[in-house]
Amino acid sequence: MEPIMQEQYFGKRSFNCNVCRKTCHKNCWVPFDLLKRTCEVIEDKKCTVCQGKCGLSNHSLSEYVFVQQYVKSWYSGKDVISRQKKKGNDFFRFQETLAETGDLIKDLNDNALEPDVLTLSEYIENIITKEKDENKIDFQMRVQILKKVLEHLKKERSVRGLKMEDLS
């Protein structure tokens, strides 16, 4: 199952982002496109709902909303192999980023004027708290993965030995 965003007729005007393919303000009271800068989700000509803080020109008023739906997908053997390789590369990048973050924190700890620098575990705990507070799409999955990374760090003390199986 893969998530896709589809347009669905709503009957009332909605403020939609054409880049993110997302409804930023359902049932928007703005009467026409020339006044879209007056929509309550716009601040300094940027959308406060879009993750990329898209500009006014990327938005439009229309009578549809974007709805996330799930579609079954079928893949050939080659597709599965290429997807697994991509997952492996993504995991390797994730692992390297964590290791680099840990190294930077260690360097900061060694060179900091203040002795109270966060450890990698504390840094990850802060990210978990931030994810929960922001409550964005799929945050539960990210929190679950980060908690498993924390478990691994408590056992191994290094992210370099982290395996993809440890996260599932």
Short mmCIF file of C-alpha atoms in Angstrom, two decimals:
data_model
loop_
_atom_site.label_atom_id
_atom_site.label_comp_id
_atom_site.label_asym_id
_atom_site.label_seq_id
_atom_site.Cartn_x
_atom_site.Cartn_y
_atom_site.Cartn_z
CA MET A 1 0.00 0.00 0.00
CA GLU A 2 1.34 3.39 -1.00
CA PRO A 3 -0.06 6.75 0.12
CA ILE A 4 -1.10 9.14 -2.65
CA MET A 5 -2.77 12.55 -2.48
CA GLN A 6 -5.92 12.86 -4.57
CA GLU A 7 -8.18 15.80 -5.23
CA GLN A 8 -11.70 15.41 -3.87
CA TYR A 9 -14.60 17.78 -4.51
CA PHE A 10 -15.47 19.69 -1.33
CA GLY A 11 -18.00 22.26 -2.55
CA LYS A 12 -16.56 25.11 -0.49
CA ARG A 13 -13.41 27.11 -1.18
CA SER A 14 -10.17 25.68 0.12
CA PHE A 15 -6.64 27.07 0.10
CA ASN A 16 -4.44 24.40 -1.54
CA CYS A 17 -0.70 24.13 -2.15
CA ASN A 18 0.11 22.87 -5.64
CA VAL A 19 3.71 22.00 -4.68
CA CYS A 20 3.04 19.99 -1.50
CA ARG A 21 -0.29 18.74 -2.91
CA LYS A 22 -1.90 19.54 0.40
CA THR A 23 -4.93 21.47 1.64
CA CYS A 24 -3.58 24.22 3.85
CA HIS A 25 -6.93 25.79 4.84
CA LYS A 26 -10.21 23.96 4.37
CA ASN A 27 -13.34 26.11 4.03
CA CYS A 28 -11.30 29.29 3.47
CA TRP A 29 -13.29 32.54 3.57
CA VAL A 30 -11.07 34.40 1.04
CA PRO A 31 -13.35 35.23 -1.94
CA PHE A 32 -10.83 35.13 -4.84
CA ASP A 33 -7.17 34.56 -5.72
CA LEU A 34 -6.17 38.24 -5.69
CA LEU A 35 -6.85 38.35 -1.94
CA LYS A 36 -5.28 35.02 -1.00
CA ARG A 37 -2.55 36.86 0.94
CA THR A 38 -5.29 37.62 3.51
CA CYS A 39 -5.87 33.95 4.33
CA GLU A 40 -5.20 33.18 7.99
CA VAL A 41 -2.52 30.57 7.18
CA ILE A 42 -0.39 33.15 5.31
CA GLU A 43 2.27 35.08 7.19
CA ASP A 44 4.82 37.30 5.42
CA LYS A 45 3.68 35.92 2.03
CA LYS A 46 4.55 32.36 3.15
CA CYS A 47 2.24 29.52 4.14
CA THR A 48 2.57 28.50 7.79
CA VAL A 49 1.09 25.04 7.10
CA CYS A 50 3.45 23.90 4.32
CA GLN A 51 6.64 22.25 5.55
CA GLY A 52 8.63 24.08 2.88
CA LYS A 53 6.88 27.38 3.75
CA CYS A 54 5.72 27.69 0.14
CA GLY A 55 4.92 31.13 -1.23
CA LEU A 56 1.61 32.60 -2.34
CA SER A 57 2.22 31.80 -6.01
CA ASN A 58 2.23 28.07 -5.20
CA HIS A 59 -1.26 28.22 -3.71
CA SER A 60 -4.71 28.46 -5.21
CA LEU A 61 -8.28 28.70 -4.05
CA SER A 62 -10.54 25.95 -5.34
CA GLU A 63 -13.54 23.82 -4.45
CA TYR A 64 -11.56 20.65 -3.84
CA VAL A 65 -9.35 19.35 -1.05
CA PHE A 66 -6.40 16.98 -1.12
CA VAL A 67 -7.15 13.66 0.56
CA GLN A 68 -4.58 10.99 1.34
CA GLN A 69 -5.58 7.57 0.05
CA TYR A 70 -3.73 4.27 -0.09
CA VAL A 71 -3.29 2.32 -3.30
CA LYS A 72 -2.06 -1.25 -3.71
CA SER A 73 1.08 -1.42 -5.78
CA TRP A 74 2.62 -4.35 -7.60
CA TYR A 75 6.33 -4.55 -8.27
CA SER A 76 8.47 -6.74 -10.47
CA GLY A 77 11.52 -8.53 -9.11
CA LYS A 78 13.81 -5.81 -10.47
CA ASP A 79 11.70 -3.14 -8.78
CA VAL A 80 11.92 -4.94 -5.44
CA ILE A 81 15.71 -5.29 -5.74
CA SER A 82 16.17 -1.61 -6.62
CA ARG A 83 13.87 -0.56 -3.75
CA GLN A 84 15.87 -2.72 -1.30
CA LYS A 85 19.14 -1.20 -2.53
CA LYS A 86 17.68 2.28 -2.07
CA LYS A 87 16.54 1.35 1.45
CA GLY A 88 20.05 0.09 2.18
CA ASN A 89 21.56 3.34 0.91
CA ASP A 90 19.06 5.40 2.90
CA PHE A 91 19.83 3.37 6.02
CA PHE A 92 23.57 3.77 5.48
CA ARG A 93 23.10 7.55 5.15
CA PHE A 94 20.97 7.55 8.34
CA GLN A 95 23.62 5.55 10.20
CA GLU A 96 26.44 7.81 8.97
CA THR A 97 24.49 10.94 9.94
CA LEU A 98 23.95 9.56 13.44
CA ALA A 99 27.62 8.61 13.75
CA GLU A 100 28.73 12.04 12.50
CA THR A 101 26.34 13.72 14.95
CA GLY A 102 27.81 11.62 17.76
CA ASP A 103 31.35 12.58 16.71
CA LEU A 104 30.42 16.27 16.54
CA ILE A 105 28.82 16.09 19.99
CA LYS A 106 31.97 14.41 21.34
CA ASP A 107 34.16 17.13 19.76
CA LEU A 108 31.89 19.80 21.18
CA ASN A 109 32.10 18.14 24.59
CA ASP A 110 35.91 18.15 24.40
CA ASN A 111 36.16 21.77 23.26
CA ALA A 112 33.15 23.42 24.90
CA LEU A 113 33.53 26.19 27.44
CA GLU A 114 30.49 24.85 29.29
CA PRO A 115 30.72 21.24 30.42
CA ASP A 116 26.98 20.54 29.96
CA VAL A 117 26.86 19.45 26.32
CA LEU A 118 24.24 16.87 25.34
CA THR A 119 25.17 13.28 24.64
CA LEU A 120 23.94 11.62 21.45
CA SER A 121 21.28 9.80 23.51
CA GLU A 122 20.06 13.06 25.03
CA TYR A 123 20.05 14.67 21.59
CA ILE A 124 17.90 11.82 20.20
CA GLU A 125 15.56 12.11 23.21
CA ASN A 126 15.16 15.82 22.39
CA ILE A 127 14.33 14.95 18.78
CA ILE A 128 11.71 12.45 20.03
CA THR A 129 10.14 15.12 22.24
CA LYS A 130 10.12 17.60 19.34
CA GLU A 131 8.54 15.03 16.98
CA LYS A 132 5.77 14.35 19.52
CA ASP A 133 5.16 18.07 20.05
CA GLU A 134 5.03 18.89 16.32
CA ASN A 135 2.68 15.95 15.67
CA LYS A 136 3.43 15.87 11.92
CA ILE A 137 2.42 13.08 9.51
CA ASP A 138 4.03 9.71 10.37
CA PHE A 139 5.66 11.08 13.54
CA GLN A 140 4.84 7.84 15.42
CA MET A 141 6.98 5.86 12.98
CA ARG A 142 9.93 8.27 13.37
CA VAL A 143 9.59 8.20 17.17
CA GLN A 144 9.52 4.39 17.16
CA ILE A 145 12.70 4.24 15.04
CA LEU A 146 14.47 6.79 17.24
CA LYS A 147 13.51 4.82 20.38
CA LYS A 148 15.03 1.69 18.84
CA VAL A 149 18.20 3.66 18.06
CA LEU A 150 18.28 4.71 21.73
CA GLU A 151 17.91 1.07 22.83
CA HIS A 152 20.80 0.13 20.55
CA LEU A 153 22.95 2.97 21.91
CA LYS A 154 22.32 1.81 25.48
CA LYS A 155 23.48 -1.72 24.59
CA GLU A 156 26.26 -1.02 22.08
CA ARG A 157 27.31 2.58 22.83
CA SER A 158 27.95 3.11 19.09
CA VAL A 159 25.71 3.67 16.10
CA ARG A 160 28.29 2.20 13.75
CA GLY A 161 27.13 -1.33 14.68
CA LEU A 162 23.48 -0.46 14.03
CA LYS A 163 21.72 -2.76 11.55
CA MET A 164 18.48 -2.25 9.68
CA GLU A 165 17.05 -5.29 11.49
CA ASP A 166 17.57 -3.46 14.81
CA LEU A 167 15.01 -0.87 13.72
CA SER A 168 12.21 -3.21 12.68
#
